[in-house]
Amino acid sequence: MRPHQTVTIAGAGLAGALLATLLAQRGWQVQVLEKRPDPRRRGYAGGRSINLALAERGLHSLRRAGLQETVMAQAVMMRGRMVHFAGGGTQLQRYGRDDSEVIWSVHRGRLNMALLDAAEAAGARLHFDAAVAEVDFDRRVLRCEGRSGGREHGYDRLIGADGAGSAVRQAMMRRRDLGERFEPLGHGYKELEIPPAADGGFRIEPHALHIWPRGGYMCIALPNSERSFTVTLFLPQTGAHPSLETVGDGRAVRELFAREFPDALPLIPELEQDFSTNPTGQLGTLYLERWRAGARAVLLGDAAHAMVPFHGQGMNCAFEDCLELAERIDEAADWDEALASFEAVRRPNAEAIQAMALENYIEMRDRVDDADFLLEREIARELQARHPDRFVPRYSLVSFRRVPYAVARERGRVQGQLLAEIAAGAGTLAEVDFARADALVQSRLDPLPAE
Ligand code: FAD
């Protein structure tokens, strides 16, 4: 489709700003309506250093927008998960085979601001302090609210990239049943901080995603380029075990850390302060049976498929959405065809990563310190070395490859069964019958398509 007329995007967050860049670079006239003030002038909301894991899918979309260098200049490499065992001691479990298979910790605020600069440089017009409040799909008019009052904006084509609480989605649902279902996880989180050491360096290994797995709950920490770490404590909402209900104040959180995360406690000097001042985040999964309603309008990113953060893929998936939509628009005969094919391709894949993100919570908090899990990991690495085109661990398919998420999930299922069969009866890697394992891999796993 040749670019013509305007595209209006609700939300200048991660997805909205990247999509604005990609479409403006293709010659579309893009206007973006964002609820918040411009973070480049007013400072990023919250001001805290919140980071995100960027993996190959997200990086690929950024590369296609010409943003790789800008973003990577401040990214911190994470080679694997550093597990902090309950009994003391740590172990680095590499994510990939070598440093070509790693994930990156990026600062959310700086990434968003770099994307806003790129969108403007490509010609998009950004309107801040403009919260979409209502959509009239017949007249193609958006009503926005801001500090200076209400305003109407006409639109020709509309994309809702306005996050998990999307107002565009709510307006769509007043017109058409989108089959919405929100499943709360029943767990929430608090962000805490490990500041830099007195000499200005990192206090713990910088090139890792640290995890303190404790069965029903966990703590994680991701490095920042300022040499601090953002720590996230995930706890059940309620219950007698440590929960957000029982760990209600600073004293209780100190007791929890002293008992369960003793090596982390001295690293977080403002523990009580962080815990009581920072908001408690809620987690859940948003399922929609339809992403479109009204003429020429579609949802993407968290507005369409918010997920729990345990695979570090919400933003990566949202960035993949943006590139897919831009490419569908390039290829389709008209806008409706582009949106329909975008939804058909992306919805099953979003559902697959939503499911894998939920599964990964169990793995991170309950399995990474388990002997069976570690043996299966060792076998998986050996099988990958022997069959690099067939056996690729699911984490790698999701994080270092771009095969559709649904394919990653299905291959992960087959590989999981294989590993259980191969590991059964073996106590160590040396006891595994690799001749049998090779035959099983050859018979059950087709070679992966080249990317
Ligand atoms: P958002 O980033 O939420 O942006 C939505 C934008 O729309 C915002 O700017 C908002 O102000 C604006 N907006 C809202 N309402 C309106 C309105 N009515 N009108 C106009 N504008 C509006 N993902 C990863 O890939 N890796 C990670 O490591 C990772 N870690 C995470 C950790 C946590 C604790 C959480 C909660 C999420 C994490 N995610 C991670 C997920 C990631 O944050 C989201 O998937 C990503 O932000 C989605 O981008 P988005 O643009 O769709 O939505």
Coordinates of C-alpha atoms and ligand atoms in Angstrom, one line a residue:
M1 CA 0.0 0.0 0.0
R2 CA 1.4 3.4 -0.9
P3 CA 1.4 5.9 2.1
H4 CA -1.5 8.4 1.9
Q5 CA -3.4 10.4 4.5
T6 CA -2.8 10.2 8.2
V7 CA -2.4 7.5 10.8
T8 CA -3.2 8.4 14.4
I9 CA -1.6 6.5 17.2
A10 CA -2.9 6.7 20.7
G11 CA 0.0 6.4 23.2
A12 CA 3.6 7.5 22.8
G13 CA 5.0 4.7 25.0
L14 CA 7.4 2.1 23.7
A15 CA 5.1 0.7 21.0
G16 CA 3.4 3.9 20.0
A17 CA 6.7 5.8 19.5
L18 CA 8.4 2.9 17.6
L19 CA 5.4 2.5 15.3
A20 CA 5.2 6.2 14.7
T21 CA 8.9 6.1 13.6
L22 CA 8.4 3.1 11.3
L23 CA 5.3 4.5 9.6
A24 CA 6.7 8.1 9.3
Q25 CA 9.9 6.6 7.8
R26 CA 7.6 5.0 5.2
G27 CA 6.1 8.3 4.3
W28 CA 2.8 8.2 6.3
Q29 CA 1.7 11.4 8.0
V30 CA 1.6 10.3 11.6
Q31 CA 0.1 12.0 14.6
V32 CA 0.5 10.6 18.1
L33 CA -1.7 11.5 21.1
E34 CA 0.0 10.9 24.5
K35 CA -1.7 11.3 27.9
R36 CA 1.5 12.3 29.8
P37 CA 3.6 15.4 29.4
D38 CA 6.7 15.2 27.2
P39 CA 9.2 13.2 29.3
R40 CA 12.1 14.9 27.4
R41 CA 11.0 18.3 28.9
R42 CA 9.3 17.2 32.2
G43 CA 11.5 14.3 33.2
Y44 CA 10.4 10.7 32.9
A45 CA 7.5 10.0 35.2
G46 CA 8.6 8.4 38.5
G47 CA 12.2 9.5 37.9
R48 CA 13.4 6.1 39.1
S49 CA 15.7 3.9 37.1
I50 CA 13.4 1.2 35.8
N51 CA 14.9 -1.2 33.3
L52 CA 13.7 -3.8 30.8
A53 CA 15.3 -6.8 29.2
L54 CA 15.7 -6.3 25.5
A55 CA 16.1 -9.4 23.4
E56 CA 16.6 -10.2 19.7
R57 CA 12.9 -9.6 18.6
G58 CA 12.9 -6.1 20.1
L59 CA 16.4 -5.4 18.9
H60 CA 15.5 -6.5 15.4
S61 CA 12.6 -4.0 15.2
L62 CA 14.8 -1.2 16.6
R63 CA 17.5 -2.1 14.0
R64 CA 14.9 -1.8 11.2
A65 CA 14.1 1.7 12.5
G66 CA 17.8 2.6 12.5
L67 CA 17.9 2.8 16.3
Q68 CA 20.2 0.0 17.3
E69 CA 23.3 2.1 18.0
T70 CA 21.5 4.7 20.0
V71 CA 19.8 2.1 22.2
M72 CA 22.7 -0.2 22.6
A73 CA 25.1 2.6 23.6
Q74 CA 23.6 2.5 27.1
A75 CA 22.5 -1.1 27.3
V76 CA 24.1 -3.5 29.8
M77 CA 24.8 -7.1 28.7
M78 CA 23.2 -9.9 30.7
R79 CA 24.8 -13.2 29.9
G80 CA 22.6 -15.4 32.1
R81 CA 20.7 -15.7 35.3
M82 CA 22.8 -15.5 38.5
V83 CA 21.0 -17.7 40.9
H84 CA 21.3 -16.8 44.6
F85 CA 20.5 -20.1 46.4
A86 CA 18.6 -20.1 49.7
G87 CA 21.5 -21.8 51.5
G88 CA 24.0 -19.2 50.2
G89 CA 26.2 -19.3 47.2
T90 CA 25.5 -18.3 43.6
Q91 CA 25.6 -19.9 40.2
L92 CA 25.6 -18.2 36.7
Q93 CA 23.4 -20.1 34.4
R94 CA 24.2 -18.9 30.9
Y95 CA 21.2 -18.1 28.7
G96 CA 22.9 -18.9 25.4
R97 CA 25.9 -20.6 24.0
D98 CA 28.2 -17.6 24.1
D99 CA 28.2 -13.8 24.2
S100 CA 26.4 -13.7 20.9
E101 CA 23.3 -15.1 22.7
V102 CA 22.6 -12.6 25.5
I103 CA 19.9 -10.2 26.6
W104 CA 20.3 -6.5 27.4
S105 CA 19.2 -4.3 30.2
V106 CA 17.9 -1.0 29.0
H107 CA 16.5 2.0 30.8
R108 CA 12.8 2.4 30.1
G109 CA 12.8 6.2 30.3
R110 CA 15.8 6.7 28.1
L111 CA 14.6 4.2 25.6
N112 CA 11.2 5.9 25.4
M113 CA 12.8 9.3 24.9
A114 CA 15.1 8.0 22.2
L115 CA 12.1 6.6 20.4
L116 CA 10.2 9.9 20.7
D117 CA 13.2 11.7 19.2
A118 CA 13.3 9.2 16.4
A119 CA 9.6 9.6 15.7
E120 CA 9.9 13.3 15.5
A121 CA 13.0 13.1 13.3
A122 CA 11.1 10.9 10.9
G123 CA 8.3 13.5 10.7
A124 CA 5.7 12.3 13.2
R125 CA 3.7 15.0 15.1
L126 CA 3.6 14.3 18.8
H127 CA 0.8 15.8 21.0
F128 CA 1.5 15.4 24.7
D129 CA -1.0 16.0 27.6
A130 CA -3.7 14.6 25.2
A131 CA -5.4 11.6 26.8
V132 CA -7.8 9.8 24.5
A133 CA -11.1 9.7 26.4
E134 CA -13.6 8.6 23.7
V135 CA -13.7 7.5 20.1
D136 CA -16.5 8.1 17.7
F137 CA -15.8 5.4 15.2
D138 CA -18.6 6.6 12.8
R139 CA -17.4 10.2 12.6
R140 CA -13.8 9.1 13.0
V141 CA -13.2 11.6 15.8
L142 CA -11.2 11.2 19.0
R143 CA -12.1 13.2 22.1
C144 CA -9.0 14.0 24.2
E145 CA -8.6 15.5 27.6
G146 CA -5.6 17.4 28.9
R147 CA -4.8 20.0 31.5
S148 CA -6.0 22.8 29.2
G149 CA -9.3 21.1 28.6
G150 CA -10.9 18.8 26.1
R151 CA -10.3 18.7 22.3
E152 CA -11.4 16.8 19.3
H153 CA -9.1 15.3 16.8
G154 CA -10.3 13.8 13.5
Y155 CA -8.6 10.6 12.4
D156 CA -8.4 8.6 9.3
R157 CA -6.8 5.4 10.6
L158 CA -6.4 4.6 14.3
I159 CA -3.9 2.5 16.2
G160 CA -4.4 2.0 20.0
A161 CA -1.0 1.7 21.5
D162 CA -2.1 3.1 24.8
G163 CA -1.0 0.3 27.1
A164 CA -2.7 -2.2 29.3
G165 CA -5.5 0.2 30.5
S166 CA -6.2 1.3 26.9
A167 CA -8.9 3.9 26.4
V168 CA -9.1 2.9 22.7
R169 CA -9.9 -0.6 23.7
Q170 CA -12.6 0.5 26.1
A171 CA -14.1 2.6 23.4
M172 CA -14.0 -0.3 20.9
M173 CA -15.7 -2.5 23.5
R174 CA -18.6 -0.1 23.7
R175 CA -19.1 -0.8 20.0
R176 CA -18.2 -4.5 19.6
D177 CA -17.6 -7.4 22.0
L178 CA -13.8 -7.9 21.8
G179 CA -14.1 -11.1 24.0
E180 CA -12.0 -9.5 26.7
R181 CA -10.8 -11.6 29.6
F182 CA -8.3 -10.3 32.2
E183 CA -6.7 -12.9 34.5
P184 CA -5.0 -11.4 37.5
L185 CA -1.9 -13.4 38.5
G186 CA -2.6 -13.0 42.2
H187 CA 1.0 -11.8 42.7
G188 CA 2.2 -8.2 42.7
Y189 CA 5.6 -6.5 42.9
K190 CA 7.6 -3.7 44.5
E191 CA 10.7 -2.1 43.0
L192 CA 13.7 -1.5 45.2
E193 CA 17.2 -0.3 44.4
I194 CA 20.8 -1.4 44.8
P195 CA 22.8 1.8 44.4
P196 CA 26.4 1.9 43.0
A197 CA 29.2 0.9 45.4
A198 CA 31.2 3.7 47.3
D199 CA 33.9 3.6 44.5
G200 CA 31.2 4.1 41.9
G201 CA 31.3 0.5 40.6
F202 CA 28.6 -2.2 40.6
R203 CA 28.0 -3.9 43.9
I204 CA 27.4 -7.4 42.3
E205 CA 28.1 -9.0 39.0
P206 CA 26.9 -6.5 36.4
H207 CA 26.5 -8.9 33.4
A208 CA 23.7 -11.0 34.8
L209 CA 20.0 -11.0 35.7
H210 CA 20.1 -11.9 39.4
I211 CA 17.4 -14.2 40.8
W212 CA 16.7 -15.2 44.3
P213 CA 14.2 -18.0 43.8
R214 CA 12.3 -19.0 46.9
G215 CA 9.5 -21.3 45.7
G216 CA 6.3 -19.3 45.9
Y217 CA 8.0 -16.0 45.4
M218 CA 11.2 -14.4 44.3
C219 CA 13.4 -11.3 43.9
I220 CA 15.2 -10.3 40.8
A221 CA 17.8 -7.5 39.9
L222 CA 18.7 -6.1 36.6
P223 CA 21.8 -3.8 36.1
N224 CA 21.6 -0.2 35.0
S225 CA 24.3 1.7 33.1
E226 CA 24.6 4.0 36.1
R227 CA 26.0 1.0 38.0
S228 CA 22.9 0.5 40.1
F229 CA 20.5 -2.4 40.0
T230 CA 16.7 -2.2 39.9
V231 CA 15.4 -5.0 42.2
T232 CA 11.9 -6.3 41.9
L233 CA 10.4 -8.3 44.7
F234 CA 7.5 -10.5 43.5
L235 CA 5.1 -11.8 46.2
P236 CA 1.6 -13.3 46.3
Q237 CA -1.0 -10.7 47.1
T238 CA -2.4 -12.6 50.0
G239 CA -1.7 -15.6 52.1
A240 CA 0.2 -16.6 55.2
H241 CA 3.5 -17.2 53.5
P242 CA 5.3 -14.0 52.7
S243 CA 2.7 -12.0 50.8
L244 CA 2.0 -8.3 50.1
E245 CA -0.6 -8.6 52.8
T246 CA 1.7 -10.0 55.5
V247 CA 4.8 -7.9 54.4
G248 CA 2.9 -4.7 54.9
D249 CA 5.6 -2.4 56.3
G250 CA 9.3 -1.6 56.4
R251 CA 9.9 -3.7 59.5
A252 CA 8.3 -6.8 58.0
V253 CA 10.2 -6.4 54.7
R254 CA 13.5 -6.1 56.6
E255 CA 12.7 -9.3 58.5
L256 CA 11.8 -11.0 55.2
F257 CA 15.1 -10.0 53.6
A258 CA 17.1 -11.0 56.7
R259 CA 15.5 -14.4 56.6
E260 CA 15.2 -15.2 52.9
F261 CA 17.5 -12.9 51.0
P262 CA 20.3 -12.3 53.5
D263 CA 23.0 -11.6 50.8
A264 CA 20.7 -8.9 49.2
L265 CA 19.9 -7.1 52.4
P266 CA 23.1 -5.1 52.8
L267 CA 23.0 -4.1 49.1
I268 CA 19.7 -2.2 49.5
P269 CA 20.4 0.6 52.0
E270 CA 17.0 2.3 51.4
L271 CA 15.0 -0.9 51.7
E272 CA 12.2 0.3 54.0
Q273 CA 12.0 3.7 52.3
D274 CA 11.8 2.1 48.8
F275 CA 9.2 -0.4 50.0
S276 CA 6.9 2.1 51.5
T277 CA 7.2 4.8 48.9
N278 CA 7.2 2.8 45.7
P279 CA 3.8 1.8 44.4
T280 CA 2.8 -1.9 44.4
G281 CA 2.5 -3.1 40.9
Q282 CA -0.3 -5.5 39.9
L283 CA 0.2 -8.3 37.4
G284 CA -2.1 -10.2 35.1
T285 CA -2.8 -11.3 31.5
L286 CA -5.2 -9.6 29.1
Y287 CA -6.8 -11.9 26.5
L288 CA -8.8 -10.5 23.6
E289 CA -10.5 -12.5 20.9
R290 CA -10.5 -9.5 18.6
W291 CA -8.1 -6.6 18.2
R292 CA -10.2 -4.5 15.8
A293 CA -13.5 -2.6 15.9
G294 CA -15.0 0.2 14.0
A295 CA -13.6 1.3 10.8
R296 CA -9.9 1.2 10.4
A297 CA -8.9 0.8 14.0
V298 CA -6.6 -1.8 15.7
L299 CA -4.9 -2.4 19.0
L300 CA -1.3 -3.5 19.6
G301 CA 1.3 -3.9 22.3
D302 CA 0.0 -4.1 25.9
A303 CA -3.4 -2.6 24.8
A304 CA -4.0 -5.9 22.9
H305 CA -2.1 -8.5 25.0
A306 CA -0.6 -7.3 28.3
M307 CA 1.2 -10.2 29.9
V308 CA 3.1 -11.0 33.1
P309 CA 6.8 -9.9 32.9
F310 CA 8.5 -13.2 33.6
H311 CA 9.9 -13.9 30.1
G312 CA 10.9 -10.2 29.7
Q313 CA 9.0 -10.2 26.4
G314 CA 6.1 -7.7 26.7
M315 CA 8.1 -4.9 25.1
N316 CA 9.9 -7.2 22.7
C317 CA 6.5 -8.6 21.6
A318 CA 5.1 -5.1 21.3
F319 CA 8.1 -4.1 19.1
E320 CA 7.6 -7.2 16.9
D321 CA 3.9 -6.1 16.6
C322 CA 5.1 -2.7 15.3
L323 CA 7.4 -4.1 12.6
E324 CA 4.8 -6.7 11.6
L325 CA 2.1 -4.0 11.2
A326 CA 4.4 -1.7 9.3
E327 CA 5.3 -4.5 6.9
R328 CA 1.7 -5.7 6.5
I329 CA 0.8 -2.1 5.6
D330 CA 3.5 -2.0 3.0
E331 CA 2.3 -5.3 1.4
A332 CA -1.5 -5.2 1.7
A333 CA -3.8 -3.8 -1.0
D334 CA -5.7 -1.7 1.5
W335 CA -5.8 -0.8 5.2
D336 CA -8.5 -3.3 6.2
E337 CA -6.5 -6.1 4.6
A338 CA -3.4 -5.0 6.4
L339 CA -5.1 -4.9 9.8
A340 CA -6.9 -8.2 9.3
S341 CA -3.7 -10.0 8.3
F342 CA -1.8 -8.4 11.2
E343 CA -4.3 -9.6 13.7
A344 CA -4.4 -13.1 12.2
V345 CA -0.6 -13.4 12.4
R346 CA 0.0 -11.8 15.7
R347 CA -2.9 -12.9 18.0
P348 CA -1.9 -16.6 18.2
N349 CA 1.7 -15.6 18.8
A350 CA 0.8 -13.1 21.5
E351 CA -1.2 -15.9 23.2
A352 CA 1.8 -18.2 23.0
I353 CA 4.2 -15.7 24.7
Q354 CA 1.5 -14.9 27.3
A355 CA 1.4 -18.6 28.2
M356 CA 5.2 -18.9 28.2
A357 CA 5.5 -15.9 30.4
L358 CA 3.2 -17.5 33.0
E359 CA 5.1 -20.7 32.8
N360 CA 8.4 -18.9 33.2
Y361 CA 7.3 -17.5 36.6
I362 CA 7.2 -21.1 38.0
E363 CA 10.5 -21.9 36.4
M364 CA 12.2 -18.8 37.8
R365 CA 10.9 -18.9 41.3
D366 CA 10.8 -22.6 41.8
R367 CA 12.9 -24.6 39.4
V368 CA 16.2 -22.9 38.6
D369 CA 17.7 -24.2 41.8
D370 CA 16.4 -27.7 41.4
A371 CA 18.8 -30.7 40.6
D372 CA 16.5 -32.2 37.9
F373 CA 16.1 -28.9 36.2
L374 CA 19.9 -28.4 36.1
L375 CA 20.5 -31.9 34.7
E376 CA 17.9 -31.2 32.0
R377 CA 19.6 -28.0 31.2
E378 CA 23.0 -29.7 30.8
I379 CA 21.4 -32.3 28.5
A380 CA 19.7 -29.6 26.5
R381 CA 23.0 -27.8 26.0
E382 CA 24.7 -31.0 24.8
L383 CA 21.8 -31.7 22.4
Q384 CA 22.0 -28.2 21.0
A385 CA 25.7 -28.7 20.4
R386 CA 25.1 -32.0 18.6
H387 CA 22.0 -30.8 16.7
P388 CA 22.2 -27.0 16.4
D389 CA 19.7 -26.8 13.6
R390 CA 17.1 -29.0 15.4
F391 CA 17.4 -28.7 19.2
V392 CA 17.3 -25.1 20.3
P393 CA 16.1 -24.6 23.9
R394 CA 12.8 -22.7 24.2
Y395 CA 14.4 -19.8 26.0
S396 CA 16.8 -19.3 23.1
L397 CA 14.0 -19.6 20.5
V398 CA 12.1 -16.8 22.3
S399 CA 15.1 -14.6 23.2
F400 CA 17.7 -15.1 20.5
R401 CA 15.6 -16.1 17.4
R402 CA 12.6 -14.7 15.7
V403 CA 10.7 -17.9 14.9
P404 CA 7.0 -17.2 15.7
Y405 CA 6.3 -17.5 19.5
A406 CA 3.7 -20.2 18.8
V407 CA 6.4 -22.3 17.0
A408 CA 8.7 -21.7 20.0
R409 CA 6.1 -22.9 22.4
E410 CA 5.2 -26.0 20.4
R411 CA 8.9 -27.0 19.9
G412 CA 9.4 -26.3 23.6
R413 CA 6.7 -28.7 24.4
V414 CA 8.2 -31.5 22.2
Q415 CA 11.7 -30.8 23.6
G416 CA 10.5 -30.8 27.2
Q417 CA 9.0 -34.3 26.7
L418 CA 12.2 -35.4 25.0
L419 CA 14.4 -34.1 27.8
A420 CA 12.2 -35.8 30.5
E421 CA 12.5 -39.1 28.6
I422 CA 16.3 -38.8 28.1
A423 CA 16.9 -37.7 31.7
A424 CA 14.8 -40.4 33.2
G425 CA 17.0 -42.7 35.2
A426 CA 20.2 -40.7 34.6
G427 CA 21.7 -39.0 37.6
T428 CA 24.5 -37.2 35.7
L429 CA 25.3 -36.1 32.1
A430 CA 27.8 -39.0 31.9
E431 CA 25.0 -41.5 32.4
V432 CA 22.9 -40.3 29.5
D433 CA 22.5 -42.5 26.5
F434 CA 23.3 -40.0 23.7
A435 CA 23.0 -42.5 20.9
R436 CA 19.3 -42.9 21.8
A437 CA 19.0 -39.2 22.5
D438 CA 20.3 -38.4 19.0
A439 CA 17.9 -40.8 17.4
L440 CA 15.0 -39.2 19.3
V441 CA 16.0 -35.7 18.3
Q442 CA 16.3 -36.7 14.6
S443 CA 12.9 -38.4 14.6
R444 CA 10.9 -35.8 16.6
L445 CA 12.3 -32.4 15.6
D446 CA 12.4 -31.0 12.1
P447 CA 15.3 -28.7 11.3
L448 CA 14.4 -25.1 12.1
P449 CA 13.9 -22.8 9.1
A450 CA 16.8 -20.4 8.5
E451 CA 16.2 -16.8 9.6
Ligands
FAD1 P1 3.2 1.2 27.5 O1 4.6 1.2 27.5 O2 2.4 1.1 28.7 O3 2.8 2.6 26.8 C1 1.5 3.1 26.7 C2 1.5 4.6 26.5 O4 0.2 5.1 26.3 C3 2.0 5.4 27.7 O5 2.9 6.3 27.3 C4 0.8 6.0 28.4 O6 1.0 7.2 29.0 C5 -0.1 6.2 27.1 N1 -1.5 6.3 27.4 C6 -2.2 5.5 28.3 N2 -3.5 5.9 28.2 C7 -3.6 6.8 27.3 C8 -4.7 7.5 26.7 N3 -6.0 7.4 27.2 N4 -4.5 8.4 25.7 C9 -3.2 8.6 25.3 N5 -2.1 7.9 25.7 C10 -2.4 7.1 26.7 N6 9.0 -6.2 28.7 C11 10.1 -6.7 28.1 O7 10.2 -6.9 26.9 N7 11.2 -6.9 28.9 C12 11.2 -6.7 30.3 O8 12.2 -7.0 31.0 C13 10.0 -6.3 30.9 N8 9.9 -6.1 32.2 C14 8.7 -5.7 32.8 C15 8.7 -5.6 34.2 C16 7.5 -5.2 34.8 C17 7.5 -5.1 36.3 C18 6.4 -4.9 34.0 C19 5.1 -4.5 34.6 C20 6.4 -5.0 32.6 C21 7.6 -5.4 32.0 N9 7.7 -5.6 30.6 C22 8.9 -6.0 30.0 C23 6.6 -5.3 29.7 C24 6.6 -3.9 29.1 O9 6.8 -2.9 30.1 C25 5.4 -3.7 28.3 O10 5.0 -4.8 27.5 C26 5.6 -2.5 27.3 O11 5.7 -1.3 28.1 C27 4.4 -2.3 26.4 O12 4.5 -1.2 25.6 P2 3.2 -0.4 25.1 O13 3.8 0.8 24.4 O14 2.3 -1.3 24.5 O15 2.6 0.2 26.5

